[in-house]
């Protein structure tokens, strides 16, 4: 456990460990009220309201998915129309070259395909994943974050960050343990 | 296996034998097994045809080497240097040459299509009175026999390959001593012969050797029960309003059937037949002719004579024997009605007696014809066309007697194969061994050749010069389309050499004969005139004319009554002979009747190695690759043979014992067969036919008797309890009330023009479709098939095979219903199976639907519509999902489940039509309306600027059809025949209630029944 | 309803989704322990070995198929489709339950789905893999089918025919396959992180770390993750319905009596869910014992799935009834004949009655709560259903094709040894993949199990003012 002021340059921030989701959510709210902005919380399963508690307001994924869906629909249907009615029109079974009904099923599938992939990919990209290294992994007990422990981090980059005050503040939030983590 | 054993085996091999390993040379069962299954165990049961073909390819490739170089050699008579393009030959453009196919001694006139020196397809000779442009199944298939890699390739003398010279020398040694003793002990055994030049040679031979004898044996043609008729009849069916056929399949059997079908159906086909003729058929087993009958009576063959006699009596023929025991229906119903109808149509009616009926019946028929004033109008009697007609059975019986007596020491057998085909009661084999010198001339090194000291490989007729006469007497010249592939020799050459004229080709001999005939120096005096009846100025003029036309018009029995002088005397004698002098009535028969019939395509086995014929479904029964015995449903029940089938399956095998001789043959329950009759088809069971035909089917020649070669009583039939798998292409013969074939009575149609339309399910209104209808402004191809004319002869199927390079798939694939024929002939029966109505035939090619269900479902657009409305199949785009076939209501699409095409055997490659793609494995295929022919016409239209006229394009099935039942044309041409036909009220679309808008439509069958028999 | 509302061991009390006494830690240890251990159940080796042998049989028969052509099968004219398409529809149907459980039940907030959705999704993937095999190899020229079916112009600038249901199939099945894989992988990410953090072997750590994409359970990540996961579920739901609808179009769009029916789409979808749940149960029942996860896959799950099976089964039977009724009511002679041929006088009538026994009669046992809770019985019933659903496709495809419009082309169909080898082979492929999966990846979604624990969700009243607890 690294006590004492570490060189501010090499310091990532302070990471506090909690026992329960309730404690974490509690702490998160307090931290936000205290005016910290560069913060993050870590839990082994999704906790509703936690992100909001940390002041997250972004809702991009659904927008991307909607756009992709529309693109998939128009693109798929357009491709079919162009291929059958313009690029190489043929008399197939006496049907018109633009038999609009027959084109619906493939267009539907392309819609789903584009939307689905966009939702997954946008999630991953917005999360800046894959990210093999992150300073928070340096926290000694952080491996438990994917099992049954809860963590709250305040980054050194935060304007209100003062190592000792912030450590005291976190301890005041009933953190089991607070550690400073290097870059 | 010892070396000597191997050598003896090699000596017996068909063709020149190249072997790559002692194993193969020995051809041990192990080796066969090894080649047949390149995949172990499981493989064999489903792909033995493929496996077999594999084996054949291996053997064939080696066997065929001799043929490879020969494929496109030009006849030596006119070698054309290719330094400059010969004026006639344009690559991609076929040339047509007139020739003729001898069958049972009678010639069928042909035009042979020749691609770069390779005959690929045969058509009828349109000018020739015996063809009028149509041909039959056998002619279509004969081109494959030409290229058969199993044909004999060498002269074999005492087991060793010999030269032509050494053969001639041997013959001189053989005949030398005989010149002193008048040729005693010399015998000639041939099929019936009509060729004037050959007959002259035989005549000469018999003058040189007065003691020598000429026997004839052909188990199919020229066998007459109870003595042969002194005259042959020539019918004019186009003039007959009423026809009675007494066990006569005049439209389905024999070289005359082509012309007779044309004449007969001329009264039934077309937009609206004015006076449809009426056909009565009395026969023991359903035939092609019987299926076109308005009234058909199933009668035992033995009852035909009493029936005819009773009818003759009813028509006041003097000295007609009283009727014997006849079934109630025949006596009470048929005879009065028939007599009345015949009397009512005096001079416009005719009675036809069948080949397999005894001479007495023929005499009765003739007497009746004279009584009803038919002779001279609907029938004329003349001398038989074949030279010195004899009853083959009696002739060969005589030969066997002489051989047993030891009075035969030199026997020359030409063409025929008596070891296999001789009647069982003769034991030809045993007698044969007593002959010191046995010589065989034939296309194949067959069962007989195997036992002969000498074998000479005969030339196929497409390789030979010669002449032949059609059934009406017309003289046709045979000219070769290709040089002999295997250096075969013609009978003419051999006889000439025996007669001492050596070193002459068959061309020289033929030309020499006709030069003398032109000068009137032949024994038979010929009147040689051209089509307009003008005499020829020079021999060359005559020769060129005869070769170009393919025949000499003035010799036709149809156009002129002038029979050859020599013959006409016998003819007139025959005509003056009183009917009373007819042979005695046949002895009464008892017990189960056994009837012998040749297989319709394989005949006596001579075509056994022809894959096309093996796989062509037999008319009526639709069986392939086998011979069966027809029995009626009632007889089946008596024998404990199951009557119904749901698919291809094991059939009960009958064991038949007749005159103490036994044979077994699968039973086939055939509605329309008379009760207590077993109809045995012979020709199968060949041992040395070749790669295709050996050991296929059951040999029943052993049962046949030389005294009663066609039918007899006293057969003991029992169900052996064994099973034998029969591959049939159709297993369900009831229409299930769906009216695929629509049938109306002529009177009914007159009363109600909508009668035909009303039979089908309700058609969806054209306005029902959400989609606009496509326009086809330029050409709009369509087809009409007249079911009233169709006789079900299946010539269209085999013509399609030849034209479109359709592969042979083999029995086990047909058993899996994977046959590849693009057009099939469906056959349906109606009414009570014991006394059925029908059979009714329906040729089904691709219907070329305008709203084709097959096209919509193809994921890769491999089948689409052309701008002329053809349902095109794009082979190289097809991936083989088979969805199109599933979605085709007519099931006319065919799929290459395995690699069916033979890409290896060179001879077969030479036969293929270069205008049609060879389809490989995994590709769907189907009828294209012969698009290659359409394209030829379209190219001509572009180059010459002359618009395509109606009739310029004939599809292969249309061209071959003797009944002119199939008409193809442009629906945008208001004057075309197809438009005219489709306008009639007989016209209907198959399954048109599905809204597929088929381009191929059918004209309903119209019955013309006799009210008295309804 | 809470169990407490009922007197003790009243059998009407709803069973728990997860056995009591588990903590986040113990769940994690138990579930990761299944994978991160050297010990493998003997039964696992046995099943995998058998499955692998069948898989080898598949490779042999496919190799021979490519060498010879599909003539080695029993297919013919008129029966152009047989085992190949039967197996295809069968497998694709089985796949549907996975997506249904993970997507639709998620939308309906059915928390009991949590412990089965992971391996149900895996089952979907592997079933789709088996299914996708057939459209390719059943063509005569698979080496072309593989790419000619996809939308791109060939050398002649010729495009596929978008009017053909088979092309719809290509779009539907490929989309379904890829989206299912995506859904499955996204669900795996947090658990992979857990594995990364628990794996002892550095190699494994790296491997799982790589797969986990550096997941660290950040609140913001979770937030987007849940949005995306919900969207995927929302998209998969119409997708899964569309897939079997399109498959049913292969038949419904054609003209063949017995295929040409408007009832097909709903009836096929119901059949798919029916078959799928039966298969999930068939797998879950042995697996929960083999890996001792009875505490997570409880009687509650089995009973719920049994109920769904019963319901969808009844829908399917309703479909049979409709087919029969419309066949008669249409008055169309072909339809009526098809009906008669299928039910009593056709040579394949036996298959129809066998189908009714398997899909209609036997599953009625599940009405009884006692039988529903009798695991061996549920297992046997599911086996019947698996067979029955295969027979259903046999009846639809073969019996309809072998006698269609023209009596002259009516014929019989007989499968060959290779047909059976291929069918058995795909079962081998499926089981092999399935058992490899449960051994190397978490068969139950660990992070979602955590959320089921009491106290997993933050207590309310923990408000801004906070306060000492």
PDB file of N, CA and C in Angstrom, chain B residues 734-784:
ATOM      1  N   UNK B 734     -53.671 -43.680 -63.207  1.00  0.00           N
ATOM      2  CA  UNK B 734     -55.032 -43.148 -63.128  1.00  0.00           C
ATOM      3  C   UNK B 734     -54.971 -41.626 -63.129  1.00  0.00           C
ATOM      4  N   UNK B 735     -55.992 -40.983 -63.706  1.00  0.00           N
ATOM      5  CA  UNK B 735     -55.953 -39.524 -63.812  1.00  0.00           C
ATOM      6  C   UNK B 735     -56.434 -38.844 -62.548  1.00  0.00           C
ATOM      7  N   UNK B 736     -56.993 -39.612 -61.601  1.00  0.00           N
ATOM      8  CA  UNK B 736     -57.458 -39.038 -60.339  1.00  0.00           C
ATOM      9  C   UNK B 736     -58.420 -37.879 -60.581  1.00  0.00           C
ATOM     10  N   UNK B 737     -59.198 -37.977 -61.646  1.00  0.00           N
ATOM     11  CA  UNK B 737     -60.219 -36.957 -61.920  1.00  0.00           C
ATOM     12  C   UNK B 737     -59.657 -35.585 -62.205  1.00  0.00           C
ATOM     13  N   UNK B 738     -58.396 -35.533 -62.639  1.00  0.00           N
ATOM     14  CA  UNK B 738     -57.794 -34.215 -62.878  1.00  0.00           C
ATOM     15  C   UNK B 738     -57.754 -33.865 -64.356  1.00  0.00           C
ATOM     16  N   UNK B 739     -58.143 -34.801 -65.197  1.00  0.00           N
ATOM     17  CA  UNK B 739     -58.226 -34.551 -66.641  1.00  0.00           C
ATOM     18  C   UNK B 739     -56.969 -33.942 -67.242  1.00  0.00           C
ATOM     19  N   UNK B 740     -55.795 -34.482 -66.968  1.00  0.00           N
ATOM     20  CA  UNK B 740     -54.633 -34.004 -67.728  1.00  0.00           C
ATOM     21  C   UNK B 740     -54.826 -34.272 -69.220  1.00  0.00           C
ATOM     22  N   UNK B 741     -55.404 -35.441 -69.532  1.00  0.00           N
ATOM     23  CA  UNK B 741     -55.817 -35.714 -70.909  1.00  0.00           C
ATOM     24  C   UNK B 741     -57.326 -35.517 -70.968  1.00  0.00           C
ATOM     25  N   UNK B 742     -57.758 -34.610 -71.849  1.00  0.00           N
ATOM     26  CA  UNK B 742     -59.203 -34.368 -71.949  1.00  0.00           C
ATOM     27  C   UNK B 742     -59.742 -35.079 -73.180  1.00  0.00           C
ATOM     28  N   UNK B 743     -60.843 -35.780 -72.977  1.00  0.00           N
ATOM     29  CA  UNK B 743     -61.409 -36.625 -74.027  1.00  0.00           C
ATOM     30  C   UNK B 743     -62.885 -36.287 -74.183  1.00  0.00           C
ATOM     31  N   UNK B 744     -63.292 -36.050 -75.431  1.00  0.00           N
ATOM     32  CA  UNK B 744     -64.728 -35.816 -75.689  1.00  0.00           C
ATOM     33  C   UNK B 744     -65.156 -36.668 -76.870  1.00  0.00           C
ATOM     34  N   UNK B 745     -66.439 -36.958 -76.928  1.00  0.00           N
ATOM     35  CA  UNK B 745     -66.997 -37.613 -78.112  1.00  0.00           C
ATOM     36  C   UNK B 745     -67.258 -36.560 -79.174  1.00  0.00           C
ATOM     37  N   UNK B 746     -67.126 -36.967 -80.433  1.00  0.00           N
ATOM     38  CA  UNK B 746     -67.233 -35.999 -81.525  1.00  0.00           C
ATOM     39  C   UNK B 746     -68.613 -35.346 -81.521  1.00  0.00           C
ATOM     40  N   UNK B 747     -69.640 -36.144 -81.236  1.00  0.00           N
ATOM     41  CA  UNK B 747     -71.002 -35.589 -81.225  1.00  0.00           C
ATOM     42  C   UNK B 747     -71.148 -34.584 -80.079  1.00  0.00           C
ATOM     43  N   UNK B 748     -70.635 -34.982 -78.913  1.00  0.00           N
ATOM     44  CA  UNK B 748     -70.716 -34.111 -77.736  1.00  0.00           C
ATOM     45  C   UNK B 748     -70.084 -32.756 -78.037  1.00  0.00           C
ATOM     46  N   UNK B 749     -68.931 -32.800 -78.721  1.00  0.00           N
ATOM     47  CA  UNK B 749     -68.227 -31.559 -79.028  1.00  0.00           C
ATOM     48  C   UNK B 749     -69.043 -30.710 -79.996  1.00  0.00           C
ATOM     49  N   UNK B 750     -69.700 -31.375 -80.947  1.00  0.00           N
ATOM     50  CA  UNK B 750     -70.542 -30.625 -81.892  1.00  0.00           C
ATOM     51  C   UNK B 750     -71.641 -29.915 -81.114  1.00  0.00           C
ATOM     52  N   UNK B 751     -72.253 -30.643 -80.169  1.00  0.00           N
ATOM     53  CA  UNK B 751     -73.375 -30.057 -79.398  1.00  0.00           C
ATOM     54  C   UNK B 751     -72.858 -28.918 -78.520  1.00  0.00           C
ATOM     55  N   UNK B 752     -71.743 -29.158 -77.828  1.00  0.00           N
ATOM     56  CA  UNK B 752     -71.285 -28.187 -76.834  1.00  0.00           C
ATOM     57  C   UNK B 752     -69.817 -27.846 -77.066  1.00  0.00           C
ATOM     58  N   UNK B 753     -69.549 -26.741 -77.757  1.00  0.00           N
ATOM     59  CA  UNK B 753     -68.153 -26.384 -78.072  1.00  0.00           C
ATOM     60  C   UNK B 753     -67.308 -26.176 -76.816  1.00  0.00           C
ATOM     61  N   UNK B 754     -67.968 -25.940 -75.666  1.00  0.00           N
ATOM     62  CA  UNK B 754     -67.199 -25.709 -74.440  1.00  0.00           C
ATOM     63  C   UNK B 754     -66.877 -27.005 -73.709  1.00  0.00           C
ATOM     64  N   UNK B 755     -67.223 -28.120 -74.321  1.00  0.00           N
ATOM     65  CA  UNK B 755     -67.103 -29.413 -73.620  1.00  0.00           C
ATOM     66  C   UNK B 755     -65.689 -29.623 -73.085  1.00  0.00           C
ATOM     67  N   UNK B 756     -64.685 -29.305 -73.902  1.00  0.00           N
ATOM     68  CA  UNK B 756     -63.303 -29.538 -73.479  1.00  0.00           C
ATOM     69  C   UNK B 756     -62.938 -28.630 -72.315  1.00  0.00           C
ATOM     70  N   UNK B 757     -63.271 -27.338 -72.474  1.00  0.00           N
ATOM     71  CA  UNK B 757     -62.904 -26.371 -71.437  1.00  0.00           C
ATOM     72  C   UNK B 757     -63.534 -26.760 -70.109  1.00  0.00           C
ATOM     73  N   UNK B 758     -64.779 -27.240 -70.160  1.00  0.00           N
ATOM     74  CA  UNK B 758     -65.498 -27.523 -68.921  1.00  0.00           C
ATOM     75  C   UNK B 758     -64.885 -28.682 -68.143  1.00  0.00           C
ATOM     76  N   UNK B 759     -64.091 -29.504 -68.826  1.00  0.00           N
ATOM     77  CA  UNK B 759     -63.519 -30.651 -68.105  1.00  0.00           C
ATOM     78  C   UNK B 759     -62.466 -30.229 -67.094  1.00  0.00           C
ATOM     79  N   UNK B 760     -61.762 -29.123 -67.381  1.00  0.00           N
ATOM     80  CA  UNK B 760     -60.697 -28.702 -66.488  1.00  0.00           C
ATOM     81  C   UNK B 760     -61.236 -27.944 -65.299  1.00  0.00           C
ATOM     82  N   UNK B 761     -60.383 -27.772 -64.282  1.00  0.00           N
ATOM     83  CA  UNK B 761     -60.772 -26.941 -63.145  1.00  0.00           C
ATOM     84  C   UNK B 761     -60.911 -25.498 -63.629  1.00  0.00           C
ATOM     85  N   UNK B 762     -61.587 -24.667 -62.840  1.00  0.00           N
ATOM     86  CA  UNK B 762     -61.871 -23.296 -63.279  1.00  0.00           C
ATOM     87  C   UNK B 762     -60.583 -22.508 -63.437  1.00  0.00           C
ATOM     88  N   UNK B 763     -60.467 -21.820 -64.564  1.00  0.00           N
ATOM     89  CA  UNK B 763     -59.262 -21.031 -64.826  1.00  0.00           C
ATOM     90  C   UNK B 763     -59.366 -19.698 -64.104  1.00  0.00           C
ATOM     91  N   UNK B 764     -58.257 -19.212 -63.512  1.00  0.00           N
ATOM     92  CA  UNK B 764     -58.318 -17.884 -62.895  1.00  0.00           C
ATOM     93  C   UNK B 764     -58.444 -16.823 -63.988  1.00  0.00           C
ATOM     94  N   UNK B 765     -59.286 -15.811 -63.782  1.00  0.00           N
ATOM     95  CA  UNK B 765     -59.410 -14.764 -64.795  1.00  0.00           C
ATOM     96  C   UNK B 765     -58.079 -14.046 -64.987  1.00  0.00           C
ATOM     97  N   UNK B 766     -57.790 -13.668 -66.234  1.00  0.00           N
ATOM     98  CA  UNK B 766     -56.491 -13.042 -66.523  1.00  0.00           C
ATOM     99  C   UNK B 766     -56.313 -11.784 -65.680  1.00  0.00           C
ATOM    100  N   UNK B 767     -57.447 -11.110 -65.378  1.00  0.00           N
ATOM    101  CA  UNK B 767     -57.359  -9.838 -64.655  1.00  0.00           C
ATOM    102  C   UNK B 767     -56.952 -10.046 -63.197  1.00  0.00           C
ATOM    103  N   UNK B 768     -56.910 -11.298 -62.765  1.00  0.00           N
ATOM    104  CA  UNK B 768     -56.661 -11.564 -61.353  1.00  0.00           C
ATOM    105  C   UNK B 768     -55.255 -11.135 -60.943  1.00  0.00           C
ATOM    106  N   UNK B 769     -54.326 -11.206 -61.873  1.00  0.00           N
ATOM    107  CA  UNK B 769     -52.933 -10.919 -61.532  1.00  0.00           C
ATOM    108  C   UNK B 769     -52.747  -9.445 -61.198  1.00  0.00           C
ATOM    109  N   UNK B 770     -51.959  -9.172 -60.141  1.00  0.00           N
ATOM    110  CA  UNK B 770     -51.662  -7.785 -59.769  1.00  0.00           C
ATOM    111  C   UNK B 770     -50.684  -7.175 -60.765  1.00  0.00           C
ATOM    112  N   UNK B 771     -49.983  -8.031 -61.483  1.00  0.00           N
ATOM    113  CA  UNK B 771     -48.867  -7.564 -62.284  1.00  0.00           C
ATOM    114  C   UNK B 771     -49.284  -7.392 -63.739  1.00  0.00           C
ATOM    115  N   UNK B 772     -48.689  -6.442 -64.435  1.00  0.00           N
ATOM    116  CA  UNK B 772     -48.975  -6.302 -65.872  1.00  0.00           C
ATOM    117  C   UNK B 772     -48.433  -7.501 -66.648  1.00  0.00           C
ATOM    118  N   UNK B 773     -49.043  -7.798 -67.789  1.00  0.00           N
ATOM    119  CA  UNK B 773     -48.624  -8.934 -68.612  1.00  0.00           C
ATOM    120  C   UNK B 773     -47.493  -8.496 -69.538  1.00  0.00           C
ATOM    121  N   UNK B 774     -46.473  -9.327 -69.658  1.00  0.00           N
ATOM    122  CA  UNK B 774     -45.360  -9.000 -70.554  1.00  0.00           C
ATOM    123  C   UNK B 774     -45.803  -9.053 -72.004  1.00  0.00           C
ATOM    124  N   UNK B 775     -45.237  -8.181 -72.812  1.00  0.00           N
ATOM    125  CA  UNK B 775     -45.487  -8.207 -74.258  1.00  0.00           C
ATOM    126  C   UNK B 775     -44.303  -8.885 -74.936  1.00  0.00           C
ATOM    127  N   UNK B 776     -44.594  -9.670 -75.976  1.00  0.00           N
ATOM    128  CA  UNK B 776     -43.522 -10.307 -76.748  1.00  0.00           C
ATOM    129  C   UNK B 776     -43.666  -9.870 -78.203  1.00  0.00           C
ATOM    130  N   UNK B 777     -43.170  -8.675 -78.519  1.00  0.00           N
ATOM    131  CA  UNK B 777     -43.478  -8.079 -79.824  1.00  0.00           C
ATOM    132  C   UNK B 777     -42.885  -8.819 -81.016  1.00  0.00           C
ATOM    133  N   UNK B 778     -41.635  -9.326 -80.906  1.00  0.00           N
ATOM    134  CA  UNK B 778     -40.970  -9.831 -82.110  1.00  0.00           C
ATOM    135  C   UNK B 778     -41.491 -11.219 -82.470  1.00  0.00           C
ATOM    136  N   UNK B 779     -40.876 -12.234 -81.882  1.00  0.00           N
ATOM    137  CA  UNK B 779     -41.402 -13.588 -82.044  1.00  0.00           C
ATOM    138  C   UNK B 779     -42.028 -14.019 -80.733  1.00  0.00           C
ATOM    139  N   UNK B 780     -42.908 -14.984 -80.808  1.00  0.00           N
ATOM    140  CA  UNK B 780     -43.580 -15.487 -79.608  1.00  0.00           C
ATOM    141  C   UNK B 780     -43.832 -16.962 -79.838  1.00  0.00           C
ATOM    142  N   UNK B 781     -42.844 -17.770 -79.440  1.00  0.00           N
ATOM    143  CA  UNK B 781     -42.885 -19.182 -79.795  1.00  0.00           C
ATOM    144  C   UNK B 781     -43.907 -19.932 -78.968  1.00  0.00           C
ATOM    145  N   UNK B 782     -44.574 -20.855 -79.614  1.00  0.00           N
ATOM    146  CA  UNK B 782     -45.563 -21.655 -78.910  1.00  0.00           C
ATOM    147  C   UNK B 782     -45.691 -23.019 -79.567  1.00  0.00           C
ATOM    148  N   UNK B 783     -46.367 -23.927 -78.886  1.00  0.00           N
ATOM    149  CA  UNK B 783     -46.503 -25.289 -79.395  1.00  0.00           C
ATOM    150  C   UNK B 783     -47.897 -25.805 -79.111  1.00  0.00           C
ATOM    151  N   UNK B 784     -48.405 -26.587 -80.035  1.00  0.00           N
ATOM    152  CA  UNK B 784     -49.678 -27.262 -79.808  1.00  0.00           C
ATOM    153  C   UNK B 784     -49.479 -28.748 -80.048  1.00  0.00           C
TER     154      UNK B 784
END
